[in-house]
Amino acid sequence: MTLRVLPYGEDAVLVEPADPGRVLALAAAARDLPGVREVVPAARTVLLVLDDGQSPDGIGDALSHAAADRGGEREIRGDEVVLDVHYDGADLADTAAEVGLDADGLVRRHCAGGYVVAFCGFAPGFAYLTGLAESLHVPRLPQPRTRVPAGSVGIAGEFTGVYPRPSPGGWRLLGHTDAALWDLNRIPPALLTPGTRVRFRPA
Amino acid sequence: MIEIVAPGPLATVQDLGRSGYAALGVPRSGAFDRAALRLANRLVGNVETAAAIEVTLGGLVVRLADAATVAMTGALCRGNLDWGAAVSVPAGTTLRLDPPAAGVRSYLAVRGGIDVDAVLGSRSTDTLSGLGPSALRAGDVLPVGRAEGEVSGTTVGPNATPTALSVRFGPRDDWFTPAAQSRLVGAEWVVRSDSDRVGIRLDGPPLERSRTDELPSEAVLPGAVQVPTDGRPIVFGPDAPVTGGYPVIAVLTDVDHAAQLRPGDVVRFSRRTGA
């Protein structure tokens, strides 16, 4: 696998595969490498935090070989989480109009997608789901809301996702789900972890 | 047990933080000045992973219900506790930390460690994501764990306010103009008043980007120097989110030093290269 290794301070490197579709495979391969303490996938890159004193020299080659041996599809899990959504979001009508659909049409298209968690970030348990129809790629709100309720289902750019807990947020809100996205009594506490397949359906 | 009489501007329970959950979106959190926390724990004979109280700009008043051995490190707060050494005090002692003349964060360790429940492997308060115990309030009572190690007879000196922060360039230094790259290490930066455990925000000559496209979200670590669109750098602290959407021009080689920067302090970056 072709990749770039970018420096990240004293004990980490940022790895960027030439093919962005290989991020999850790269993250899985990195977790098996000796000397790697933490692996954080994101939209196009994977951050590797190394053990104390571990040199980053040669990590690109080791990772490249390890990842080449794995199929990317294997990192996407077979089990699928289905989220029941009440499509009553504050931005549903405006967003539908912006993409040339009525509200029902937008809901149908959002529910038609098969999604995969690309990475988590922003807040504990906040999963960025890829697989959103290109016709639904809209920019974030010009002004983020100061408070978005827990369970809010939104879209922004190439992603869709669910706010696990109340927080500020700039995504377009299509609806909400009652599913517990974040539960400290569960292992792992996040319902949606990198590689999880997700589908939405009207509640 | 330790009773919080007054927390000061901000007092939180901190250990070395949560590791291993970043891929779920969980920040590292933990003590901003990890070296100072480790030192305080060592002085009272705790393991280095024990939790202590991180005090922000002094103002903390606590009452110790039982006889205890305590130590204070980090920013030097005067008051009624000797700084930088293990001190044994009788039951009923009230400790008072005055605001420090320099620096921001002090650590009050008690022999046995603060024994609140751990969340995801850490007792740290994450001020951004809300994990761990709430910030301390007057009337809170903190349990103390069982003492195990040897108390140290050593005395240590206070942390100086850093005048330079050592950085390594990258990962996204190539998103900035050569002028901006030299300005990062050439300019004087003033610490803004909206700095906190999420980030130390700096004022100075804006750093111009050489490309204007949007950076797809990527993982960030405490110590990352991120530059938002206004060109003013933010040094991420322990409670920063695990991903960010602006380019990181450089990363501190030692996050601890940034913990002692207070609003109005002037700081430079120095570039480290090589091994």
CSV table of C-alpha atoms in Angstrom, one decimal:
chain,number,residue,atom,x,y,z
A,1,MET,CA,0.0,0.0,0.0
A,2,THR,CA,1.3,3.4,-0.9
A,3,LEU,CA,1.3,5.8,2.0
A,4,ARG,CA,2.9,9.0,3.4
A,5,VAL,CA,4.2,9.2,7.0
A,6,LEU,CA,4.0,12.7,8.4
A,7,PRO,CA,5.8,13.7,11.7
A,8,TYR,CA,3.7,14.3,14.7
A,9,GLY,CA,5.8,15.5,17.6
A,10,GLU,CA,8.0,13.2,19.6
A,11,ASP,CA,6.0,10.1,19.9
A,12,ALA,CA,3.5,9.9,17.1
A,13,VAL,CA,3.2,9.8,13.3
A,14,LEU,CA,0.3,10.7,11.0
A,15,VAL,CA,-0.1,8.2,8.2
A,16,GLU,CA,-1.9,9.1,5.0
A,17,PRO,CA,-2.7,6.3,2.5
A,18,ALA,CA,-2.8,7.3,-1.2
A,19,ASP,CA,-6.2,5.7,-1.4
A,20,PRO,CA,-8.5,7.2,1.3
A,21,GLY,CA,-10.7,4.1,1.1
A,22,ARG,CA,-7.9,2.2,2.9
A,23,VAL,CA,-8.0,4.1,6.1
A,24,LEU,CA,-9.8,1.4,8.1
A,25,ALA,CA,-7.6,-1.4,6.8
A,26,LEU,CA,-4.6,0.7,7.7
A,27,ALA,CA,-5.9,1.3,11.2
A,28,ALA,CA,-6.5,-2.4,11.7
A,29,ALA,CA,-3.0,-3.2,10.5
A,30,ALA,CA,-1.5,-0.6,12.7
A,31,ARG,CA,-3.2,-2.0,15.8
A,32,ASP,CA,-1.3,-5.2,15.3
A,33,LEU,CA,2.1,-3.5,15.0
A,34,PRO,CA,4.5,-3.8,17.9
A,35,GLY,CA,5.4,-0.6,19.6
A,36,VAL,CA,2.1,1.2,18.7
A,37,ARG,CA,0.2,2.3,21.8
A,38,GLU,CA,-2.9,4.0,20.2
A,39,VAL,CA,-4.4,4.1,16.7
A,40,VAL,CA,-6.8,6.9,15.8
A,41,PRO,CA,-8.4,6.7,12.3
A,42,ALA,CA,-9.9,9.9,10.8
A,43,ALA,CA,-11.3,11.0,7.4
A,44,ARG,CA,-8.1,10.4,5.3
A,45,THR,CA,-5.4,9.6,7.8
A,46,VAL,CA,-4.5,7.4,10.8
A,47,LEU,CA,-2.6,8.7,13.8
A,48,LEU,CA,-0.2,6.2,15.5
A,49,VAL,CA,0.9,7.0,19.0
A,50,LEU,CA,4.1,5.0,19.7
A,51,ASP,CA,5.3,3.5,22.9
A,52,ASP,CA,7.8,5.5,24.8
A,53,GLY,CA,11.2,5.4,23.1
A,54,GLN,CA,9.9,3.7,20.0
A,55,SER,CA,11.5,5.2,16.9
A,56,PRO,CA,9.2,6.1,14.0
A,57,ASP,CA,11.9,5.0,11.6
A,58,GLY,CA,10.7,2.2,9.3
A,59,ILE,CA,7.1,2.4,10.6
A,60,GLY,CA,5.8,3.3,7.2
A,61,ASP,CA,7.3,0.3,5.5
A,62,ALA,CA,6.1,-2.1,8.3
A,63,LEU,CA,2.6,-0.6,8.1
A,64,SER,CA,2.6,-0.7,4.3
A,65,HIS,CA,3.4,-4.4,4.3
A,66,ALA,CA,1.0,-5.3,7.1
A,67,ALA,CA,-1.8,-3.4,5.4
A,68,ALA,CA,-1.1,-4.9,2.0
A,69,ASP,CA,-1.8,-8.4,3.5
A,70,ARG,CA,-5.3,-7.4,4.6
A,71,GLY,CA,-8.4,-6.9,2.6
A,72,GLY,CA,-10.1,-3.6,3.3
A,73,GLU,CA,-13.6,-5.2,3.4
A,74,ARG,CA,-12.6,-7.3,6.3
A,75,GLU,CA,-12.4,-4.3,8.5
A,76,ILE,CA,-16.1,-3.6,8.0
A,77,ARG,CA,-18.1,-5.7,10.4
A,78,GLY,CA,-20.9,-8.0,9.3
A,79,ASP,CA,-23.4,-7.0,12.0
A,80,GLU,CA,-25.4,-3.9,11.2
A,81,VAL,CA,-26.8,-1.4,13.7
A,82,VAL,CA,-30.3,-0.2,12.6
A,83,LEU,CA,-31.3,3.2,14.1
A,84,ASP,CA,-35.0,4.1,14.2
A,85,VAL,CA,-35.3,7.8,13.5
A,86,HIS,CA,-38.1,10.3,14.1
A,87,TYR,CA,-37.6,12.5,11.1
A,88,ASP,CA,-38.7,15.8,12.8
A,89,GLY,CA,-35.4,17.7,12.7
A,90,ALA,CA,-35.2,21.5,12.7
A,91,ASP,CA,-33.4,21.5,9.4
A,92,LEU,CA,-35.3,18.8,7.5
A,93,ALA,CA,-37.5,21.2,5.4
A,94,ASP,CA,-34.7,23.7,4.6
A,95,THR,CA,-32.2,20.9,3.7
A,96,ALA,CA,-34.8,19.1,1.5
A,97,ALA,CA,-35.5,22.3,-0.4
A,98,GLU,CA,-31.7,22.9,-0.8
A,99,VAL,CA,-31.2,19.5,-2.4
A,100,GLY,CA,-34.3,19.8,-4.5
A,101,LEU,CA,-36.5,17.2,-2.7
A,102,ASP,CA,-39.5,17.3,-0.4
A,103,ALA,CA,-39.1,16.1,3.2
A,104,ASP,CA,-40.3,12.6,2.4
A,105,GLY,CA,-37.9,12.4,-0.5
A,106,LEU,CA,-35.0,13.4,1.7
A,107,VAL,CA,-36.0,10.9,4.4
A,108,ARG,CA,-36.2,8.1,1.8
A,109,ARG,CA,-32.8,8.9,0.5
A,110,HIS,CA,-31.3,9.1,3.9
A,111,CYS,CA,-32.8,5.7,4.8
A,112,ALA,CA,-31.7,4.1,1.5
A,113,GLY,CA,-28.0,4.5,2.3
A,114,GLY,CA,-25.9,1.7,3.8
A,115,TYR,CA,-23.4,3.5,6.1
A,116,VAL,CA,-20.1,2.6,7.7
A,117,VAL,CA,-18.5,4.3,10.7
A,118,ALA,CA,-15.3,5.8,9.3
A,119,PHE,CA,-14.1,7.2,12.6
A,120,CYS,CA,-15.1,8.8,15.8
A,121,GLY,CA,-14.2,12.3,17.0
A,122,PHE,CA,-15.7,15.7,18.1
A,123,ALA,CA,-17.1,14.0,21.3
A,124,PRO,CA,-17.1,10.6,22.9
A,125,GLY,CA,-19.1,8.2,20.8
A,126,PHE,CA,-19.7,10.7,17.9
A,127,ALA,CA,-19.3,8.6,14.8
A,128,TYR,CA,-18.7,10.0,11.3
A,129,LEU,CA,-20.7,7.7,8.9
A,130,THR,CA,-19.7,7.5,5.3
A,131,GLY,CA,-21.9,6.3,2.5
A,132,LEU,CA,-24.2,9.4,2.3
A,133,ALA,CA,-25.6,9.9,-1.2
A,134,GLU,CA,-23.7,12.5,-3.0
A,135,SER,CA,-26.9,14.4,-3.7
A,136,LEU,CA,-27.2,15.0,0.1
A,137,HIS,CA,-23.8,16.5,0.6
A,138,VAL,CA,-24.5,19.9,2.0
A,139,PRO,CA,-22.3,22.3,4.0
A,140,ARG,CA,-22.6,22.7,7.8
A,141,LEU,CA,-24.8,25.4,9.1
A,142,PRO,CA,-23.2,28.8,8.7
A,143,GLN,CA,-23.6,29.3,12.5
A,144,PRO,CA,-23.4,26.3,14.7
A,145,ARG,CA,-26.1,25.8,17.3
A,146,THR,CA,-25.0,26.3,20.9
A,147,ARG,CA,-26.9,23.2,22.0
A,148,VAL,CA,-28.0,20.2,20.0
A,149,PRO,CA,-30.0,17.5,21.9
A,150,ALA,CA,-28.7,14.0,22.4
A,151,GLY,CA,-29.8,11.6,19.7
A,152,SER,CA,-30.1,14.3,17.0
A,153,VAL,CA,-29.4,12.8,13.6
A,154,GLY,CA,-27.6,15.1,11.2
A,155,ILE,CA,-25.8,15.5,7.9
A,156,ALA,CA,-22.8,17.7,7.0
A,157,GLY,CA,-20.5,17.4,4.0
A,158,GLU,CA,-19.9,13.8,3.1
A,159,PHE,CA,-21.0,12.5,6.5
A,160,THR,CA,-24.1,11.6,8.5
A,161,GLY,CA,-24.1,11.0,12.2
A,162,VAL,CA,-25.8,11.1,15.5
A,163,TYR,CA,-25.0,13.4,18.5
A,164,PRO,CA,-24.4,11.0,21.4
A,165,ARG,CA,-25.0,13.7,24.1
A,166,PRO,CA,-26.1,17.3,24.2
A,167,SER,CA,-23.4,19.5,22.7
A,168,PRO,CA,-22.9,22.5,20.4
A,169,GLY,CA,-23.0,21.5,16.8
A,170,GLY,CA,-23.2,22.7,13.2
A,171,TRP,CA,-24.7,19.7,11.4
A,172,ARG,CA,-28.1,19.9,9.6
A,173,LEU,CA,-30.6,18.1,11.9
A,174,LEU,CA,-32.9,15.7,10.1
A,175,GLY,CA,-34.4,14.0,13.1
A,176,HIS,CA,-33.7,12.2,16.3
A,177,THR,CA,-33.3,8.6,17.6
A,178,ASP,CA,-33.9,7.2,21.1
A,179,ALA,CA,-31.0,4.8,20.8
A,180,ALA,CA,-28.3,5.1,23.4
A,181,LEU,CA,-25.2,6.1,21.4
A,182,TRP,CA,-23.0,6.4,24.5
A,183,ASP,CA,-23.4,4.3,27.6
A,184,LEU,CA,-20.6,4.0,30.2
A,185,ASN,CA,-22.2,0.8,31.5
A,186,ARG,CA,-21.6,-0.9,28.1
A,187,ILE,CA,-18.3,-2.2,26.7
A,188,PRO,CA,-17.4,-0.4,24.6
A,189,PRO,CA,-19.5,2.6,25.7
A,190,ALA,CA,-19.8,3.8,22.1
A,191,LEU,CA,-22.6,2.1,20.1
A,192,LEU,CA,-21.0,3.0,16.8
A,193,THR,CA,-17.3,2.2,16.5
A,194,PRO,CA,-15.0,2.4,13.5
A,195,GLY,CA,-16.0,-0.2,10.9
A,196,THR,CA,-19.6,-0.7,12.2
A,197,ARG,CA,-22.3,-0.8,9.5
A,198,VAL,CA,-25.3,1.4,10.1
A,199,ARG,CA,-28.7,1.8,8.5
A,200,PHE,CA,-31.5,4.3,9.4
A,201,ARG,CA,-35.2,3.7,9.2
A,202,PRO,CA,-38.2,5.8,10.0
A,203,ALA,CA,-39.5,5.2,13.6
B,1,MET,CA,-11.2,12.3,53.5
B,2,ILE,CA,-10.7,15.7,52.0
B,3,GLU,CA,-13.4,18.3,52.2
B,4,ILE,CA,-13.3,21.1,49.6
B,5,VAL,CA,-14.0,24.4,51.5
B,6,ALA,CA,-13.3,26.5,48.4
B,7,PRO,CA,-12.2,25.3,44.9
B,8,GLY,CA,-10.7,28.6,43.6
B,9,PRO,CA,-11.2,29.4,39.9
B,10,LEU,CA,-11.1,25.8,38.9
B,11,ALA,CA,-10.0,22.7,40.8
B,12,THR,CA,-10.3,19.2,39.3
B,13,VAL,CA,-9.3,15.6,40.1
B,14,GLN,CA,-6.6,14.5,37.6
B,15,ASP,CA,-4.4,11.5,37.0
B,16,LEU,CA,-2.4,10.6,33.9
B,17,GLY,CA,-5.7,10.5,31.9
B,18,ARG,CA,-7.5,8.0,29.6
B,19,SER,CA,-5.5,6.2,27.0
B,20,GLY,CA,-6.8,3.6,24.6
B,21,TYR,CA,-10.2,5.2,23.9
B,22,ALA,CA,-9.2,7.9,21.4
B,23,ALA,CA,-10.7,5.9,18.5
B,24,LEU,CA,-14.1,6.2,20.3
B,25,GLY,CA,-13.7,9.9,20.5
B,26,VAL,CA,-12.5,10.0,24.1
B,27,PRO,CA,-9.9,12.7,24.8
B,28,ARG,CA,-6.8,11.9,26.9
B,29,SER,CA,-7.6,14.4,29.6
B,30,GLY,CA,-5.5,14.0,32.7
B,31,ALA,CA,-3.1,16.5,34.4
B,32,PHE,CA,-2.0,19.3,32.1
B,33,ASP,CA,1.4,19.3,33.7
B,34,ARG,CA,2.0,15.6,34.0
B,35,ALA,CA,5.6,16.0,35.3
B,36,ALA,CA,4.4,18.1,38.2
B,37,LEU,CA,1.7,15.5,39.0
B,38,ARG,CA,4.2,12.7,38.9
B,39,LEU,CA,6.5,14.6,41.2
B,40,ALA,CA,3.8,15.3,43.7
B,41,ASN,CA,2.8,11.6,43.8
B,42,ARG,CA,6.5,10.6,44.2
B,43,LEU,CA,6.9,12.9,47.1
B,44,VAL,CA,4.1,11.4,49.1
B,45,GLY,CA,5.0,7.8,48.0
B,46,ASN,CA,2.1,7.2,45.6
B,47,VAL,CA,2.3,5.3,42.3
B,48,GLU,CA,2.6,7.8,39.5
B,49,THR,CA,-0.9,6.9,38.2
B,50,ALA,CA,-2.6,8.1,41.5
B,51,ALA,CA,-5.0,11.0,41.2
B,52,ALA,CA,-4.4,14.4,42.8
B,53,ILE,CA,-6.1,17.8,42.7
B,54,GLU,CA,-5.2,20.1,39.9
B,55,VAL,CA,-5.5,23.7,41.1
B,56,THR,CA,-5.9,26.5,38.7
B,57,LEU,CA,-4.5,29.9,39.8
B,58,GLY,CA,-4.6,28.9,43.5
B,59,GLY,CA,-7.6,29.8,45.7
B,60,LEU,CA,-8.1,26.2,46.9
B,61,VAL,CA,-9.0,25.7,50.5
B,62,VAL,CA,-9.4,22.1,51.8
B,63,ARG,CA,-9.9,20.5,55.2
B,64,LEU,CA,-8.3,17.2,55.9
B,65,ALA,CA,-10.6,15.1,58.1
B,66,ASP,CA,-7.8,12.7,58.9
B,67,ALA,CA,-4.1,13.0,59.5
B,68,ALA,CA,-2.4,13.0,56.1
B,69,THR,CA,0.8,13.4,54.2
B,70,VAL,CA,0.5,15.9,51.4
B,71,ALA,CA,2.7,17.6,48.8
B,72,MET,CA,2.2,20.5,46.5
B,73,THR,CA,4.0,20.9,43.1
B,74,GLY,CA,3.6,22.9,39.9
B,75,ALA,CA,2.9,26.7,40.1
B,76,LEU,CA,4.1,28.0,43.4
B,77,CYS,CA,1.2,29.0,45.6
B,78,ARG,CA,2.0,30.5,48.9
B,79,GLY,CA,-0.4,29.9,51.8
B,80,ASN,CA,0.0,27.7,54.8
B,81,LEU,CA,1.7,24.6,53.1
B,82,ASP,CA,5.3,24.3,52.3
B,83,TRP,CA,5.8,23.9,48.6
B,84,GLY,CA,7.6,20.9,46.9
B,85,ALA,CA,8.0,18.5,49.8
B,86,ALA,CA,6.0,15.9,51.6
B,87,VAL,CA,4.4,17.4,54.7
B,88,SER,CA,2.5,15.5,57.4
B,89,VAL,CA,-0.4,17.3,59.0
B,90,PRO,CA,-2.7,16.3,61.8
B,91,ALA,CA,-6.5,15.6,61.4
B,92,GLY,CA,-8.6,18.7,61.0
B,93,THR,CA,-5.9,20.7,59.2
B,94,THR,CA,-7.1,23.3,56.8
B,95,LEU,CA,-4.8,24.0,53.8
B,96,ARG,CA,-5.0,27.2,51.9
B,97,LEU,CA,-3.4,27.9,48.6
B,98,ASP,CA,-2.9,31.6,47.6
B,99,PRO,CA,-2.9,32.6,43.9
B,100,PRO,CA,0.5,31.9,42.4
B,101,ALA,CA,2.6,34.9,41.3
B,102,ALA,CA,3.6,33.0,38.1
B,103,GLY,CA,2.3,29.9,36.4
B,104,VAL,CA,-1.2,28.5,36.5
B,105,ARG,CA,-1.5,24.9,37.6
B,106,SER,CA,-0.5,23.4,40.9
B,107,TYR,CA,-0.9,19.8,42.1
B,108,LEU,CA,-2.0,18.8,45.6
B,109,ALA,CA,-1.2,15.1,46.1
B,110,VAL,CA,-2.2,13.2,49.3
B,111,ARG,CA,-0.6,10.0,50.4
B,112,GLY,CA,-2.9,7.2,49.2
B,113,GLY,CA,-4.3,9.2,46.2
B,114,ILE,CA,-7.7,10.7,45.6
B,115,ASP,CA,-9.9,7.6,45.4
B,116,VAL,CA,-13.0,8.7,43.4
B,117,ASP,CA,-14.4,6.1,40.9
B,118,ALA,CA,-12.5,5.7,37.7
B,119,VAL,CA,-14.3,6.2,34.4
B,120,LEU,CA,-12.7,4.4,31.4
B,121,GLY,CA,-9.6,3.7,33.4
B,122,SER,CA,-9.1,7.3,34.8
B,123,ARG,CA,-10.3,9.5,37.6
B,124,SER,CA,-9.6,12.6,35.6
B,125,THR,CA,-12.2,15.3,35.0
B,126,ASP,CA,-12.6,16.0,31.3
B,127,THR,CA,-13.9,19.6,31.2
B,128,LEU,CA,-14.9,19.3,27.6
B,129,SER,CA,-16.6,15.9,27.2
B,130,GLY,CA,-17.9,15.7,30.8
B,131,LEU,CA,-16.3,12.4,31.6
B,132,GLY,CA,-15.0,11.7,35.1
B,133,PRO,CA,-16.0,13.6,38.3
B,134,SER,CA,-17.4,17.1,38.0
B,135,ALA,CA,-15.1,20.1,38.7
B,136,LEU,CA,-14.8,20.4,42.5
B,137,ARG,CA,-17.3,22.5,44.4
B,138,ALA,CA,-17.4,23.8,48.0
B,139,GLY,CA,-18.7,21.0,50.2
B,140,ASP,CA,-17.4,18.1,48.0
B,141,VAL,CA,-15.8,15.3,50.0
B,142,LEU,CA,-13.1,13.2,48.3
B,143,PRO,CA,-12.1,9.8,49.6
B,144,VAL,CA,-8.4,9.0,50.0
B,145,GLY,CA,-7.0,5.6,49.0
B,146,ARG,CA,-4.6,3.3,50.9
B,147,ALA,CA,-1.0,4.4,51.1
B,148,GLU,CA,1.6,1.9,49.9
B,149,GLY,CA,5.0,3.4,48.9
B,150,GLU,CA,7.7,5.3,50.8
B,151,VAL,CA,7.3,9.0,51.5
B,152,SER,CA,10.2,10.9,49.9
B,153,GLY,CA,12.4,13.2,51.9
B,154,THR,CA,13.3,15.2,48.8
B,155,THR,CA,12.5,18.9,48.3
B,156,VAL,CA,12.0,20.2,44.8
B,157,GLY,CA,11.9,23.7,43.2
B,158,PRO,CA,8.9,25.3,41.6
B,159,ASN,CA,8.2,25.3,37.8
B,160,ALA,CA,9.3,28.4,36.0
B,161,THR,CA,7.0,30.0,33.5
B,162,PRO,CA,8.3,28.8,30.1
B,163,THR,CA,9.6,31.5,27.7
B,164,ALA,CA,10.0,29.1,24.8
B,165,LEU,CA,8.0,26.0,23.7
B,166,SER,CA,10.0,23.5,21.7
B,167,VAL,CA,8.1,22.2,18.7
B,168,ARG,CA,8.7,19.8,15.8
B,169,PHE,CA,7.2,21.0,12.5
B,170,GLY,CA,4.5,19.0,10.9
B,171,PRO,CA,2.3,17.2,10.1
B,172,ARG,CA,0.8,20.1,8.1
B,173,ASP,CA,3.5,22.7,8.0
B,174,ASP,CA,3.3,22.5,4.2
B,175,TRP,CA,-0.2,24.0,4.4
B,176,PHE,CA,1.4,27.3,5.4
B,177,THR,CA,3.5,29.9,3.5
B,178,PRO,CA,7.3,29.9,4.2
B,179,ALA,CA,6.8,33.3,5.8
B,180,ALA,CA,4.2,31.9,8.2
B,181,GLN,CA,6.5,29.0,9.1
B,182,SER,CA,9.3,31.4,10.0
B,183,ARG,CA,6.9,33.7,11.8
B,184,LEU,CA,5.8,30.8,14.0
B,185,VAL,CA,9.2,30.5,15.5
B,186,GLY,CA,10.3,34.1,15.0
B,187,ALA,CA,7.3,36.0,16.6
B,188,GLU,CA,6.3,36.6,20.2
B,189,TRP,CA,3.0,35.1,21.1
B,190,VAL,CA,0.7,36.4,23.8
B,191,VAL,CA,-1.5,34.0,25.7
B,192,ARG,CA,-5.1,34.9,25.4
B,193,SER,CA,-7.6,35.0,28.3
B,194,ASP,CA,-9.8,32.3,26.7
B,195,SER,CA,-7.2,29.7,27.3
B,196,ASP,CA,-8.1,26.6,29.3
B,197,ARG,CA,-7.6,22.9,29.5
B,198,VAL,CA,-8.8,22.5,25.9
B,199,GLY,CA,-6.3,24.8,24.5
B,200,ILE,CA,-3.9,27.6,25.1
B,201,ARG,CA,-5.0,30.3,22.6
B,202,LEU,CA,-2.3,32.7,21.3
B,203,ASP,CA,-2.4,36.2,19.8
B,204,GLY,CA,0.2,37.4,17.4
B,205,PRO,CA,0.8,37.9,13.7
B,206,PRO,CA,-1.6,35.7,11.8
B,207,LEU,CA,-0.1,32.6,10.1
B,208,GLU,CA,-1.1,32.6,6.5
B,209,ARG,CA,-1.9,29.4,4.7
B,210,SER,CA,-0.5,28.4,1.3
B,211,ARG,CA,-3.7,26.6,0.4
B,212,THR,CA,-7.3,27.4,1.1
B,213,ASP,CA,-9.1,24.0,0.8
B,214,GLU,CA,-10.6,22.4,3.8
B,215,LEU,CA,-8.6,19.9,5.7
B,216,PRO,CA,-10.6,16.6,6.2
B,217,SER,CA,-10.9,15.9,10.0
B,218,GLU,CA,-7.8,14.3,11.4
B,219,ALA,CA,-6.7,13.1,14.8
B,220,VAL,CA,-5.0,15.6,17.1
B,221,LEU,CA,-3.1,15.1,20.3
B,222,PRO,CA,-2.4,17.4,23.3
B,223,GLY,CA,0.5,19.6,22.3
B,224,ALA,CA,-0.7,20.0,18.6
B,225,VAL,CA,-0.4,23.6,17.4
B,226,GLN,CA,-3.5,24.0,15.3
B,227,VAL,CA,-4.2,27.1,13.2
B,228,PRO,CA,-7.8,27.9,12.5
B,229,THR,CA,-8.9,30.2,9.7
B,230,ASP,CA,-8.1,33.4,11.6
B,231,GLY,CA,-4.4,32.4,11.6
B,232,ARG,CA,-3.9,32.5,15.4
B,233,PRO,CA,-2.5,29.3,16.8
B,234,ILE,CA,-4.1,27.2,19.5
B,235,VAL,CA,-1.9,24.8,21.5
B,236,PHE,CA,-4.1,21.9,22.4
B,237,GLY,CA,-4.4,20.8,26.0
B,238,PRO,CA,-5.4,17.5,27.6
B,239,ASP,CA,-9.1,18.0,27.1
B,240,ALA,CA,-9.0,18.9,23.4
B,241,PRO,CA,-11.2,16.8,21.1
B,242,VAL,CA,-9.5,13.8,19.4
B,243,THR,CA,-10.1,15.1,15.9
B,244,GLY,CA,-9.8,18.6,14.4
B,245,GLY,CA,-10.6,20.2,11.1
B,246,TYR,CA,-7.8,22.7,10.8
B,247,PRO,CA,-4.1,22.1,9.9
B,248,VAL,CA,-1.6,21.4,12.7
B,249,ILE,CA,1.6,23.3,11.8
B,250,ALA,CA,3.7,21.9,14.6
B,251,VAL,CA,3.6,19.7,17.7
B,252,LEU,CA,5.1,20.5,21.1
B,253,THR,CA,7.9,18.2,22.2
B,254,ASP,CA,6.7,18.6,25.8
B,255,VAL,CA,3.1,19.5,26.6
B,256,ASP,CA,3.8,20.0,30.3
B,257,HIS,CA,5.4,23.4,29.8
B,258,ALA,CA,2.3,24.9,28.2
B,259,ALA,CA,0.3,24.1,31.3
B,260,GLN,CA,1.9,27.0,33.2
B,261,LEU,CA,1.2,29.7,30.6
B,262,ARG,CA,-1.2,32.3,31.9
B,263,PRO,CA,-3.2,35.0,30.0
B,264,GLY,CA,-0.8,37.8,29.1
B,265,ASP,CA,2.4,35.7,29.2
B,266,VAL,CA,4.6,36.1,26.2
B,267,VAL,CA,6.0,32.9,24.7
B,268,ARG,CA,8.1,31.9,21.7
B,269,PHE,CA,8.3,28.6,19.8
B,270,SER,CA,11.7,27.1,19.2
B,271,ARG,CA,12.1,24.5,16.4
B,272,ARG,CA,13.7,21.2,17.3
B,273,THR,CA,15.1,19.1,14.5
B,274,GLY,CA,16.9,15.8,14.3
B,275,ALA,CA,16.7,12.9,16.8
